[in-house]
Structures are given as C-alpha cells and as structure tokens.
CSV table of C-alpha atoms and ligand atoms in Angstrom, one decimal:
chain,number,residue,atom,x,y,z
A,221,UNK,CA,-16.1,13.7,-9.9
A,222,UNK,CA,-13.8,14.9,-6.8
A,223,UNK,CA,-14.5,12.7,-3.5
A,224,UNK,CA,-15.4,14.7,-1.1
A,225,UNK,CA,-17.0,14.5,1.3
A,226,UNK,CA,-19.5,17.0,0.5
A,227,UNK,CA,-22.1,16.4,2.4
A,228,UNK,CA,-20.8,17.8,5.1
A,229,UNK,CA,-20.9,22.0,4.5
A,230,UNK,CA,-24.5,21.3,3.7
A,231,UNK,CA,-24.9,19.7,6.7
A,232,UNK,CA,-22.6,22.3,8.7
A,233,UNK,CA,-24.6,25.1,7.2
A,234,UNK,CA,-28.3,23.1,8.0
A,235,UNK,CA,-26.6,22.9,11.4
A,236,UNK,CA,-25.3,26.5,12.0
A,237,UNK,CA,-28.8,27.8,10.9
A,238,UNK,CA,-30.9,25.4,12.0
A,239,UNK,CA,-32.8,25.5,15.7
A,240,UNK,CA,-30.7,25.6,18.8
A,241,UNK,CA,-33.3,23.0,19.6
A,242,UNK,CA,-32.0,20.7,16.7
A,243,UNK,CA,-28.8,20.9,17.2
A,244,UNK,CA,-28.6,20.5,21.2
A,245,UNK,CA,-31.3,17.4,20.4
A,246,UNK,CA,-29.0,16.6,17.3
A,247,UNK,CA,-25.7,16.5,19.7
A,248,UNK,CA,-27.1,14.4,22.1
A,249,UNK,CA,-28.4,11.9,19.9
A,250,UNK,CA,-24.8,12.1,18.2
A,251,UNK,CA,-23.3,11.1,21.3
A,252,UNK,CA,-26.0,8.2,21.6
A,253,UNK,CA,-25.6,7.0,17.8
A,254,UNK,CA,-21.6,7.7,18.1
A,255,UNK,CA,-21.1,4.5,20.3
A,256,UNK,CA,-23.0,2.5,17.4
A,257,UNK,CA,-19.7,-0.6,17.1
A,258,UNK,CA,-19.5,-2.5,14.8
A,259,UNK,CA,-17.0,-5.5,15.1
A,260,UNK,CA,-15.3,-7.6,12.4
A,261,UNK,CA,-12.4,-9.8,12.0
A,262,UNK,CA,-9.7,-9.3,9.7
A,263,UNK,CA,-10.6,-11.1,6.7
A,264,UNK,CA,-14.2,-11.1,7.4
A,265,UNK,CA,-17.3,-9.3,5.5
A,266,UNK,CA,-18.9,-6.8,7.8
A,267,UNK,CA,-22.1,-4.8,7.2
A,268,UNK,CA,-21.9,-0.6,8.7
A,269,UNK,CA,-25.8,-0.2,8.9
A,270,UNK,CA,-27.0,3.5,7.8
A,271,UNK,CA,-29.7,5.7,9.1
A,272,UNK,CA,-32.0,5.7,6.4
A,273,UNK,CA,-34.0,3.1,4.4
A,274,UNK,CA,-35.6,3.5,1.1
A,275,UNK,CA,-39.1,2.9,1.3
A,276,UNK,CA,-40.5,0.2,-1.6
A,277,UNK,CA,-41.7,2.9,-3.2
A,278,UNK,CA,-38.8,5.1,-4.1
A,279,UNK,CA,-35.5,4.0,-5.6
A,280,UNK,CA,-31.9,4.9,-4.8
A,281,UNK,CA,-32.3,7.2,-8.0
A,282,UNK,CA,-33.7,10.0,-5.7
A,283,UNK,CA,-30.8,10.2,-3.4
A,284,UNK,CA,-27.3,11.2,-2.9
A,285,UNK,CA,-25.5,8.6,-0.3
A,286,UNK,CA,-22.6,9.2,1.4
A,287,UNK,CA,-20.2,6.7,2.9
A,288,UNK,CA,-17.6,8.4,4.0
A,289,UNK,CA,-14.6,7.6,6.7
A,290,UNK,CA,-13.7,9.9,9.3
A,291,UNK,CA,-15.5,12.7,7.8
A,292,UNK,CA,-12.9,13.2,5.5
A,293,UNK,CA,-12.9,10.4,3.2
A,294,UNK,CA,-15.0,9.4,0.6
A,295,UNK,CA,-15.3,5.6,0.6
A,296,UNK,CA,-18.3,5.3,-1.9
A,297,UNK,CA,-20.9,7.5,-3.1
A,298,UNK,CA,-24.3,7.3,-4.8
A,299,UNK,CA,-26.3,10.0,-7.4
A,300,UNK,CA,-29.4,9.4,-8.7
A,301,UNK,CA,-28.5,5.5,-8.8
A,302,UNK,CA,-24.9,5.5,-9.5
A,303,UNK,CA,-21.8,5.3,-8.1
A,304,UNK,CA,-20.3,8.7,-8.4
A,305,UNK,CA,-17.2,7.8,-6.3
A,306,UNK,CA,-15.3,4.8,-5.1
A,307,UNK,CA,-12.0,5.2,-3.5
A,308,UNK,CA,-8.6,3.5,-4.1
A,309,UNK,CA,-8.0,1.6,-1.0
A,310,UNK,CA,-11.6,0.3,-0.7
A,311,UNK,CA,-11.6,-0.5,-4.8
A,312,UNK,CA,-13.5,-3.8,-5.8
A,313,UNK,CA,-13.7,-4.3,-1.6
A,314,UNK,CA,-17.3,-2.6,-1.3
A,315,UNK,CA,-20.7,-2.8,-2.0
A,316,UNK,CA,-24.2,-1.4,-0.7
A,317,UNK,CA,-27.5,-2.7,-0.1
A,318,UNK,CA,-29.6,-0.3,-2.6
A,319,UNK,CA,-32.8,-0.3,0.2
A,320,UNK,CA,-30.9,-0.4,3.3
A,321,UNK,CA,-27.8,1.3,2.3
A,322,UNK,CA,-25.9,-0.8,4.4
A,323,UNK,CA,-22.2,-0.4,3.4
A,324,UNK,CA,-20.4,-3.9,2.8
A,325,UNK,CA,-16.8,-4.6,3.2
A,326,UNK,CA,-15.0,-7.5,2.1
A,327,UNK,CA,-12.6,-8.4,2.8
A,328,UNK,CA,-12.0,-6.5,5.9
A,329,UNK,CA,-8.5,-4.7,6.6
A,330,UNK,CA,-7.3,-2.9,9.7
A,331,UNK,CA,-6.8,-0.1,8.0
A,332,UNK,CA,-10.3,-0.1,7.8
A,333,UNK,CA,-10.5,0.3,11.3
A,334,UNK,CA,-12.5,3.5,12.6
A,335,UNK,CA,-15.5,5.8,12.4
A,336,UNK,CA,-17.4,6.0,9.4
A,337,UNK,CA,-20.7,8.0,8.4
A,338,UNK,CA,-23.2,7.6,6.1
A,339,UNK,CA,-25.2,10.9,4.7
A,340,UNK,CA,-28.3,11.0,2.8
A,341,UNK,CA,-29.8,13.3,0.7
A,342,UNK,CA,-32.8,13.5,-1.0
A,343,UNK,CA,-32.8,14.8,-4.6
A,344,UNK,CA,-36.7,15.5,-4.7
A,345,UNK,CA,-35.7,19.2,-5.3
A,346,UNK,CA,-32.6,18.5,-6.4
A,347,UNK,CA,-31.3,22.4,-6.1
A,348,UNK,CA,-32.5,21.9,-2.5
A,349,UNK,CA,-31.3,18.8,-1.7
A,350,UNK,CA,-32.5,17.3,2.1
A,351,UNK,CA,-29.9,15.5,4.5
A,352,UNK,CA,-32.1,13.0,5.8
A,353,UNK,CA,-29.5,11.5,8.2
A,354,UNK,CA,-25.7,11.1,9.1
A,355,UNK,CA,-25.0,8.7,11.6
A,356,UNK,CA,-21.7,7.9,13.0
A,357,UNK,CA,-20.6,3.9,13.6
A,358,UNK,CA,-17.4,2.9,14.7
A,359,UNK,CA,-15.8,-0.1,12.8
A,360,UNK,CA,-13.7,-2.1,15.2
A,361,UNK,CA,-11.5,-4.7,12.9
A,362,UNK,CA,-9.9,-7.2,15.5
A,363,UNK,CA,-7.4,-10.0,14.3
A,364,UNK,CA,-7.1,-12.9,16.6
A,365,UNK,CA,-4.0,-13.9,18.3
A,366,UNK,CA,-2.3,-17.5,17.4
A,367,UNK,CA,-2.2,-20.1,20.4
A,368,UNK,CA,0.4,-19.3,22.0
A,369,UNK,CA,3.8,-21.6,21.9
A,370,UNK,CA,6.0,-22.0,24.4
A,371,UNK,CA,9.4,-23.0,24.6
A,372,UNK,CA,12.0,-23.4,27.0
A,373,UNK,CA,15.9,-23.7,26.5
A,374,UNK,CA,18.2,-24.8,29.9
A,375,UNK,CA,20.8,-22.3,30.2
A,376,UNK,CA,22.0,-23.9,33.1
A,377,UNK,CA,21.8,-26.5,35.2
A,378,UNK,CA,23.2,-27.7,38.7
A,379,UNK,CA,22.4,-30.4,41.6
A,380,UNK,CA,19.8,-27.6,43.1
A,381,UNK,CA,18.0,-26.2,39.7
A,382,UNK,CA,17.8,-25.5,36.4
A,383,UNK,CA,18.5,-22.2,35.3
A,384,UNK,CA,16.0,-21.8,32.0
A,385,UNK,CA,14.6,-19.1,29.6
A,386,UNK,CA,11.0,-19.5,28.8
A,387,UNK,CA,9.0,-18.2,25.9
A,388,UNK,CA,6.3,-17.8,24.6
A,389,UNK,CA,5.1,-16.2,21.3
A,390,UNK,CA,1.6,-15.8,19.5
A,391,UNK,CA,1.5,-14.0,16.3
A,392,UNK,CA,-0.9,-12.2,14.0
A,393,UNK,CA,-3.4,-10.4,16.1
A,394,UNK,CA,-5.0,-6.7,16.8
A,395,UNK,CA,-4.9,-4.8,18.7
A,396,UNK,CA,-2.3,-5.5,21.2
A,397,UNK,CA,-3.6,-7.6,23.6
A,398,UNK,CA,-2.7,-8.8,27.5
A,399,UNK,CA,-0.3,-11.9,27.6
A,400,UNK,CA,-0.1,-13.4,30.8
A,401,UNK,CA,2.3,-15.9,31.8
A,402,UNK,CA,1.9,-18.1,35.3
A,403,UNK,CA,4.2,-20.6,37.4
A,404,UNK,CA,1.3,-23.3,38.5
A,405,UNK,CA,-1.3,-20.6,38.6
A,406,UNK,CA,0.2,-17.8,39.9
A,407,UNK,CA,1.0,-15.3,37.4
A,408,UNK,CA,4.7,-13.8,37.0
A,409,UNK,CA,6.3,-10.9,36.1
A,410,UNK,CA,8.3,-11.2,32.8
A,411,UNK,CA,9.2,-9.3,29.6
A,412,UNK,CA,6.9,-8.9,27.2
A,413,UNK,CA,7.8,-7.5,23.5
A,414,UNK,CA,5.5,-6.9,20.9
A,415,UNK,CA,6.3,-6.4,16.9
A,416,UNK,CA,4.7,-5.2,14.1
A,417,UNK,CA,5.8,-3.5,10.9
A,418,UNK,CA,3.6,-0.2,11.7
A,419,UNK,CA,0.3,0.5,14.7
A,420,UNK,CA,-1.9,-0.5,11.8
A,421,UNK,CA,-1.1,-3.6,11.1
A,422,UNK,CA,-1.0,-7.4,12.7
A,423,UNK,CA,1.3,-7.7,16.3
A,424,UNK,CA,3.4,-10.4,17.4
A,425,UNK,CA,4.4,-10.9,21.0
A,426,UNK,CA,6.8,-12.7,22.9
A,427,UNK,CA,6.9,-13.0,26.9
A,428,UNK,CA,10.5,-13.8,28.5
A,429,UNK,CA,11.0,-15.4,31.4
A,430,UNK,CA,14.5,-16.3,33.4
A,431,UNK,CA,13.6,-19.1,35.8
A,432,UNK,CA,15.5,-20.8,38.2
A,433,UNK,CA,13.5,-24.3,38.5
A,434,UNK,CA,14.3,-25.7,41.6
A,435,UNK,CA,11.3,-28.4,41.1
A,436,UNK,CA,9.0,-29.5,38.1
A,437,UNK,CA,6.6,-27.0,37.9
A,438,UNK,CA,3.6,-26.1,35.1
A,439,UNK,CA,3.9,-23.0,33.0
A,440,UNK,CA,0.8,-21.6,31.7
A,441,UNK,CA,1.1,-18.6,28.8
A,442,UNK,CA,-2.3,-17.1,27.7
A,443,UNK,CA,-3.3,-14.3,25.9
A,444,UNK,CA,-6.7,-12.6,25.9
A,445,UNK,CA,-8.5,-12.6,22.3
A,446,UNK,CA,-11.3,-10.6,21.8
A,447,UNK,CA,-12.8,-11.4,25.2
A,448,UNK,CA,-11.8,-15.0,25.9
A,449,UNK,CA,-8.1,-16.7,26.7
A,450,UNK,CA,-6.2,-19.0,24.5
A,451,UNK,CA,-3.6,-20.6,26.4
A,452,UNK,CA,-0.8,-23.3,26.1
A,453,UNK,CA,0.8,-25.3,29.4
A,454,UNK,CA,4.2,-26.7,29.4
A,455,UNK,CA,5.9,-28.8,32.1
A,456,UNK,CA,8.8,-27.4,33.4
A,457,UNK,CA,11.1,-30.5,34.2
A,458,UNK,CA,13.9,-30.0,36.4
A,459,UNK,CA,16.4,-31.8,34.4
A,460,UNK,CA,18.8,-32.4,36.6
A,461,UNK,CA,17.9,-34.7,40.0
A,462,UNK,CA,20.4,-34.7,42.9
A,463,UNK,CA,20.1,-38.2,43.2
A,464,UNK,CA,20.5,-38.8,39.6
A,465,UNK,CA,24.7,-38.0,39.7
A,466,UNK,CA,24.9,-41.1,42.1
A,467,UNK,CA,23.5,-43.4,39.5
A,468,UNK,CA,26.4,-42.0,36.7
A,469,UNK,CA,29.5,-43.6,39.0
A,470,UNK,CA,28.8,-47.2,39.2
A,471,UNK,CA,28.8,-46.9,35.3
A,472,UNK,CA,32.1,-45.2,36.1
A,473,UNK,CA,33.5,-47.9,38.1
A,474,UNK,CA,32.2,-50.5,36.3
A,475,UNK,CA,34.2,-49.0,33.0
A,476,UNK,CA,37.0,-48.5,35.1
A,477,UNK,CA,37.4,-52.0,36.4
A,478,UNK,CA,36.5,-53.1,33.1
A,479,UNK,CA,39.9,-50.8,32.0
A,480,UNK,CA,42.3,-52.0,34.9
A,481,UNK,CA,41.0,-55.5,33.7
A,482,UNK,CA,41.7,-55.3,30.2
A,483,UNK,CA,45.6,-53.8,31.2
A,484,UNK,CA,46.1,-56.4,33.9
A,485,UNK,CA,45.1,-58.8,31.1
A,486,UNK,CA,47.3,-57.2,28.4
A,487,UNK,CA,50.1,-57.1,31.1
A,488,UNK,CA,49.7,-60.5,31.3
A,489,UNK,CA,49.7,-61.5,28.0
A,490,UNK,CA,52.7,-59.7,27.2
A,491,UNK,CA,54.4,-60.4,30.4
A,492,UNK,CA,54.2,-64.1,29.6
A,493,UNK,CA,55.0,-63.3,26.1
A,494,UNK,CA,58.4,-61.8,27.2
A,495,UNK,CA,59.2,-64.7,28.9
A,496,UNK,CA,58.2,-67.0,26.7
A,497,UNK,CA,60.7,-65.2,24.3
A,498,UNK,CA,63.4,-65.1,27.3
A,499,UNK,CA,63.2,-69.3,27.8
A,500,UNK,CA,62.9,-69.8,24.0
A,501,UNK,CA,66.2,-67.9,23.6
A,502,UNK,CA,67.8,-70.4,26.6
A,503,UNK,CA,66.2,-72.9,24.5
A,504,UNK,CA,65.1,-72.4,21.1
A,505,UNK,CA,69.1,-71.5,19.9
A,506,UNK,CA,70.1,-74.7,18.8
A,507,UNK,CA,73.8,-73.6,17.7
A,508,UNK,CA,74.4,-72.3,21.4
A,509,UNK,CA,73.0,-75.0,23.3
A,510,UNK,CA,75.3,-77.7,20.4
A,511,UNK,CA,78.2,-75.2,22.0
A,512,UNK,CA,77.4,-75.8,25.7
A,513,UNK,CA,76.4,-79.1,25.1
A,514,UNK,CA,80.3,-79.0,23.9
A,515,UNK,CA,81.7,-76.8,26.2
A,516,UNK,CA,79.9,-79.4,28.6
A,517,UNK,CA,81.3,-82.2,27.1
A,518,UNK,CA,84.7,-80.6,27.3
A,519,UNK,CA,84.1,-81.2,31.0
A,520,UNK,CA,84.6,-84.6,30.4
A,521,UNK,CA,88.7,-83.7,31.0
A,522,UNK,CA,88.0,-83.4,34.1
A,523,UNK,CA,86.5,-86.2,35.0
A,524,UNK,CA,88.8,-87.8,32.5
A,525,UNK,CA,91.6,-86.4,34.8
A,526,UNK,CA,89.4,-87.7,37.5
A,527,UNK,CA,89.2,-91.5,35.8
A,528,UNK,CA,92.9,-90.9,34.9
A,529,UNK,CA,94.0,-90.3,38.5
A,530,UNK,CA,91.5,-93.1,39.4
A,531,UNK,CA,93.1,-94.8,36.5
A,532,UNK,CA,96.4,-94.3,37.7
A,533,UNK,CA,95.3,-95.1,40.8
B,198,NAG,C1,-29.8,-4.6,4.7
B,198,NAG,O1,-30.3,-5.5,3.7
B,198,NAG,C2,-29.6,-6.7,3.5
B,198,NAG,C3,-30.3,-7.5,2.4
B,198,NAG,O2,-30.5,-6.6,1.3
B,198,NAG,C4,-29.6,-7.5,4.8
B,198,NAG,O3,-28.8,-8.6,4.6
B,198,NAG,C5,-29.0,-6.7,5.9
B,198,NAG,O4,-29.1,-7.4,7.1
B,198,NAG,C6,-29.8,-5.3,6.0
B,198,NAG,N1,-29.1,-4.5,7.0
B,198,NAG,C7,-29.7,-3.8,7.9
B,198,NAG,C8,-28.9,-3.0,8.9
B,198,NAG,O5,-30.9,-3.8,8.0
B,199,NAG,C1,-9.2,11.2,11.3
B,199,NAG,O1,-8.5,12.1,10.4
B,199,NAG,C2,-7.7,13.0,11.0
B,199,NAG,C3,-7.2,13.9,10.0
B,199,NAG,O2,-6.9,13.3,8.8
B,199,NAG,C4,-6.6,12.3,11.7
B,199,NAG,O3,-5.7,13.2,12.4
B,199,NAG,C5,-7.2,11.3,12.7
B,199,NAG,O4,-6.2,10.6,13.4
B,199,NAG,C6,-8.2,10.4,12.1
B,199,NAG,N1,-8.9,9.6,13.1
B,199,NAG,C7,-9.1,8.4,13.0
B,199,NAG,C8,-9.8,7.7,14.1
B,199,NAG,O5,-8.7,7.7,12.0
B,200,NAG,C1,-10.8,-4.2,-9.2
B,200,NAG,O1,-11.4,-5.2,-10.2
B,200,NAG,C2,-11.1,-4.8,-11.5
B,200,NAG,C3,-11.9,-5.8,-12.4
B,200,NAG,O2,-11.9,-7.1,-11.8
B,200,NAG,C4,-9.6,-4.9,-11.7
B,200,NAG,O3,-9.3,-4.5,-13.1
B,200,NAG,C5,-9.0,-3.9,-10.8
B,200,NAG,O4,-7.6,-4.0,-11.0
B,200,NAG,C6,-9.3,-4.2,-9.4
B,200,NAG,N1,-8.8,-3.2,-8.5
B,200,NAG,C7,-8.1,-3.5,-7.4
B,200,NAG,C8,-7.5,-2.3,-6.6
B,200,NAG,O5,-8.0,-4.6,-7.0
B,201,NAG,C1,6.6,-23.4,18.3
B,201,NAG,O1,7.9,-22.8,18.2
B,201,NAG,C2,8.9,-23.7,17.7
B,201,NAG,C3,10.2,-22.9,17.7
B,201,NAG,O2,10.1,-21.6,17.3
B,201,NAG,C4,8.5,-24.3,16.4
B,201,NAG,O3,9.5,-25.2,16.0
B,201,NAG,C5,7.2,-24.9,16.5
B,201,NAG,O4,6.8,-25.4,15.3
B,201,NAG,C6,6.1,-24.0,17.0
B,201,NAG,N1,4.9,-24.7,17.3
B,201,NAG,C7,3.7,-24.3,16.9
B,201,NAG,C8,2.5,-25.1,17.2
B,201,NAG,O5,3.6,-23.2,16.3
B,202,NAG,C1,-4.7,-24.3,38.3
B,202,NAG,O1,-6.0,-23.9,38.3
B,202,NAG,C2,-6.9,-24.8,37.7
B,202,NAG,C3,-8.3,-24.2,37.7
B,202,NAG,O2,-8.3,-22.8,37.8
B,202,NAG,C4,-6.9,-26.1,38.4
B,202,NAG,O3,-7.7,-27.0,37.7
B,202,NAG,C5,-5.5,-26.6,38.5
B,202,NAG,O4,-5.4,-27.8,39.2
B,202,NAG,C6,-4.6,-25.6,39.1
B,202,NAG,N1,-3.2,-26.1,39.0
B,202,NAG,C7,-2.3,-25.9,40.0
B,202,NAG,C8,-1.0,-26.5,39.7
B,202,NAG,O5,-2.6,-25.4,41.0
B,203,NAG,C1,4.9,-12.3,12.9
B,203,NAG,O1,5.0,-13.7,12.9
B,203,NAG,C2,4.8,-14.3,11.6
B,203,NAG,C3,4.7,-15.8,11.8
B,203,NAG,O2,5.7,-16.2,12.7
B,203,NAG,C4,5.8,-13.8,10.6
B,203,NAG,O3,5.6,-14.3,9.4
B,203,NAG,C5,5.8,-12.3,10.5
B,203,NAG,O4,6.8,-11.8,9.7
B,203,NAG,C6,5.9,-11.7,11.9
B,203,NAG,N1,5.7,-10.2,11.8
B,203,NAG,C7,6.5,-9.3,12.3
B,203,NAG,C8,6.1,-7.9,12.1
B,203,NAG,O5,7.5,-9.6,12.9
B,204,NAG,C1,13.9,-9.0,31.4
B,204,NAG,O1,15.0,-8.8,30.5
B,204,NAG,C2,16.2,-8.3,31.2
B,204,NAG,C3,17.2,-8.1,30.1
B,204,NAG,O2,16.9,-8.7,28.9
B,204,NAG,C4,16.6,-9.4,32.2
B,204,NAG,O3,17.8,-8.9,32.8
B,204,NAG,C5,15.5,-9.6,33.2
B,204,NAG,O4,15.9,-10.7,34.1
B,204,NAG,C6,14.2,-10.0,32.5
B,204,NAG,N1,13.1,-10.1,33.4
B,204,NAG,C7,12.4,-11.2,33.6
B,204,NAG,C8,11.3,-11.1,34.6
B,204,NAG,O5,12.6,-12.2,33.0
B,205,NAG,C1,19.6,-20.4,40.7
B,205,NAG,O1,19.8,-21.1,41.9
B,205,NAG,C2,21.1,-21.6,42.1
B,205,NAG,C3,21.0,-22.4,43.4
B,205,NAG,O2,19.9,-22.2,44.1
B,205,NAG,C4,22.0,-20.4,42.3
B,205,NAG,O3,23.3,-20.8,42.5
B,205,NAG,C5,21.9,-19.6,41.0
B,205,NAG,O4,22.7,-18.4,41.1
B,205,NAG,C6,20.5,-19.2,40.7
B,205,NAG,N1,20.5,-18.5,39.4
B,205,NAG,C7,19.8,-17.4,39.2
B,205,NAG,C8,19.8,-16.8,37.8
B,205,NAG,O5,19.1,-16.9,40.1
C-alpha cells in the first residue's frame, strides 16, 4: 500500500479532458474554496472539514478518501471502509468522522501547519472510480506568546540619570509576532531578537533597550497574540536623586565626629595614663625617695654648720 497521493493523476487527467467550462468554473471556485482557514493552537484538536458528506444511506465502504497535505503527502486514506494509509508523522494523531469526513488532529503540531486536501472517490464502478470533490483548506497552527517579562539592570548611574538596559522576553509562540516596547506610551525603537531551534518550530523573543533615565518613567512591553496584546508595565525608577547625596554627609560627619571623639578620648586616657606613670615614678619608688629623703637629711650639715656657727656664736 504506497501513500500516494493518487488521487491526483485521476483528477489531473478528469481535468485535462474535461470541459474548458469545468475547469475555468473549477479554477475559480478553487481560488474561492483555497482561502477556506482553518485555525488551531498548538496542542489543540482541530477539525479540516471536507467537501463531501455521506448520505445515511451509503457507507464509507463505497469510497476512496483522501487526506492528503500539500498535494503530495498522504496523511490518511480510506478504501472501501478501511484505512489503507496512515503516515508516520501523523501516527495515532488522526482520526475521521466516517459521514462527514472531517479529518481530526490531535494533538496539533506546527509542523502540521499548511494546506491540506481531501479527495473523494466513489467506488460505485469501482474500475471507473468518480472524484466527487477536492477541496483545498489551509491549517493555520498558531502558539501563543508568554506574557512578557521585563527586566531592567542599572549599568550606570550619576546625579543626572540612570544609565539602564531593559528587557523584555516572551517565549514559546508562532509565528513570529510584533513586540512593541514604549516609554509612557510612546513606543521606542529597540532591538529585537527572536530564537528558535528551526522556522517550524516555537520562537522566543527578546527586545533590548539602552535608556538613559533622567526621571521615573513607565515601560510598557507587549506583544501581539493572535489578534490581541499581552503586555507587562514596569516602573522605571531613577535610582539615584540629586538631592539624595546631601542626605549621605551628615551620616559622614556624624561618624567622623564620632571618630575624632573616640581619639581625643583615647588621647586622653592615655595621656593621663602617661602621666600618671611619670608622678608614680617621682613617687611610687620608695628606695629613691628613702635616698633623697637621705640625701636631704644630709642637708642637715648645713644647717648643722649653720647651728654650729650659731653655736659658736
Ligand atoms: C462532522 O461530524 C462530527 C460528528 O460526527 C461533528 O462534530 C463535526 O462538527 C462535523 N463537521 C462538519 C464540518 O460538519
Ligand atoms: C509543499 O511541498 C513542496 C514540495 O515538497 C515544498 O517545496 C513546499 O514548500 C511545500 N509547501 C508548503 C506550504 O508546505
Ligand atoms: C501509536 O499507538 C500504538 C498503540 O498504542 C503504539 O504502539 C505506537 O507506538 C504509536 N505510534 C506513535 C508514533 O506514537
Ligand atoms: C522574569 O525573568 C526573570 C529573570 O530572567 C526570572 O527570574 C523571573 O522568574 C521571570 N518572571 C516570570 C513571571 O517569568
Ligand atoms: C497610557 O495610555 C493609557 C490608555 O491608553 C492611559 O490610561 C495611561 O494613563 C497612559 N499613561 C501615560 C503615562 O500617559
Ligand atoms: C525558549 O524559552 C524557553 C523557556 O524560557 C526555553 O525552555 C527554550 O529552550 C527556549 N527556546 C529556544 C529555541 O531558545
Ligand atoms: C542595539 O544594539 C546595539 C549593539 O548591541 C547597541 O549599540 C544599540 O544601542 C542598541 N539599540 C537600542 C535602541 O537599544
Ligand atoms: C546619559 O546621560 C548622562 C547625563 O545626562 C550622560 O553623561 C551620559 O553620557 C548619557 N549616557 C548615554 C548612554 O547616553
């Protein structure tokens, strides 16, 4: 059982051969039916309608159905009641309604993303078999963006502003979206990077912004999701006031008197405890003051000498 898509010679040939009438009516219908959309989130169940529906009194068992992606993949097909083909990616993921042959997905992917078309064929003569319908619809798989987050980190910061970088990320969406940043409502220009590990697959984006903040202002980030906004708001505080340095030097002084204090004190202390030590050795030496006390009362010669002479006077 090789999946292909092989409804489509059939329906080539029919084409080629069939009434320039068809065709041109064919072609413009096709460009009608081609903008048939259907939207899903990642993760979701969706439902790609098809052209035909079985009346209650037939069965699926006198069909062929096609569901097939980008005309050139088989994502699941029905003969005569069963599945004939199922296809790797799209394994244990799908399912169709056997009247309306409505092709289910779940869970929805973003590889899933893009046109699909469903073919029917009647098997009534089954040598001859009848494509009833193919009808192009568009799956559109969209992811939604987080809320964004913003942060800001002061690179810099002076009497006149604050030099900052401002971010602000939102993950896990598709497809890339619009992210919009804006100084208290009006919108800036700033860097924006977006990531993701192929174009198939879940973005992340960051806006940058270098800001010089010379008063507190409100930064606004959104990003647009599927038609409406998410957005965050942060205050942007200018850290640093002018008058807020003149507030730091009392403190200053306050510690510095506090120092010249505590020294005078200490030079006190050990001023008078050096001169405590100095009279203590005048007076706390008892051998030396015994010897002056001596040496003084050697004086008494003298006024011995002195009483002599009064003596011998
Ligand atoms: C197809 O049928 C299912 C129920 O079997 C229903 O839920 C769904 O809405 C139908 N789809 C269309 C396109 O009619
Ligand atoms: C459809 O398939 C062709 C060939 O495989 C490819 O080049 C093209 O990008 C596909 N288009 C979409 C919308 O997936
Ligand atoms: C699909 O389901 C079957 C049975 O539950 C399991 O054996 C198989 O591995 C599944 N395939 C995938 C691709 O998940
Ligand atoms: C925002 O980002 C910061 C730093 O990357 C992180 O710590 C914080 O949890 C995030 N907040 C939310 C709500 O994601
Ligand atoms: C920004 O705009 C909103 C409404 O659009 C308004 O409520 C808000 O006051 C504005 N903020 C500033 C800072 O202009
Ligand atoms: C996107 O962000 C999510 C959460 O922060 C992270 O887990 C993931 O790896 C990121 N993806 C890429 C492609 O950087
Ligand atoms: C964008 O990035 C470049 C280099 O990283 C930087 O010089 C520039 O100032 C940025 N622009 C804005 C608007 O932040
Ligand atoms: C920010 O402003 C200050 C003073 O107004 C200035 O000295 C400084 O160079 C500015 N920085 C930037 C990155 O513009």
């Amino acid at each position: 059982m090789a999946c292909l898509p092989a409804a489509l010679p059939a329906l080539a040939l029919r084409r080629w051969l069939g009434l320039g009438l068809v065709v041109l009516l064919c072609l413009s219908l096709g460009y009608a039916l081609e903008k048939k959309v259907v939207k899903s989130k990642v993760g979701e169940n969706v439902g790609l309608p098809c052209c035909h529906e079985i009346p209650s009194s037939e069965s699926l068992h006198n069909y062929r159905v096609y569901w097939q992606k980008n005309t050139t993949e088989v994502v699941l097909a029905y003969a005569e009641g069963k599945k004939i083909c199922k296809h790797k990616r799209y394994e244990n993921r799908t399912e169709m309604g056997t009247r309306n042959l409505t092709l289910w997905i779940s869970p929805v992917e973003i590889l899933d993303n893009g046109p699909y078309q469903c073919v029917v064929q009647h098997l009534r003569f089954s040598q001859n078999s009848i494509v009833l319908c193919d009808e192009p619809v568009t799956l559109f798989v969209t992811a939604d963006f987080s809320k964004p987050n913003i942060t800001a980190e002061v690179s810099a910061n002076s009497c006149e502003s604050t030099e900052m970088v401002v971010r602000c990320s939102s993950h896990g969406g598709f497809p890339k979206s619009t992210i919009s940043g804006a100084l208290n409502n009006i919108s800036v220009v700033w860097n924006v990077t977006w990531v993701s590990e192929s174009s198939l697959s879940l973005y992340n984006v960051t806006g940058e912004l270098w800001l010089n903040v010379t008063e507190d202002v409100i930064f606004t980030c959104s990003i647009e999701n599927n038609g409406f906004a998410k957005s965050t708001s942060l205050l942007l505080k200018k850290t640093n006031d002018c008058v807020a340095p003149a507030v730091p030097p009392p403190y200053n002084v306050i510690a510095a008197s506090s120092i010249i204090i505590v020294v005078f004190l200490l030079a006190i202390t050990l001023a008078a405890r050096y001169l405590a030590r100095h009279v203590c050795s005048h007076c706390c030496k008892p051998q030396d003051s015994v010897e002056e006390g001596v040496k003084e009362c050697m004086k008494p010669p003298v006024s011995y000498k002195v009483t002599s002479e009064t003596s011998s006077l």
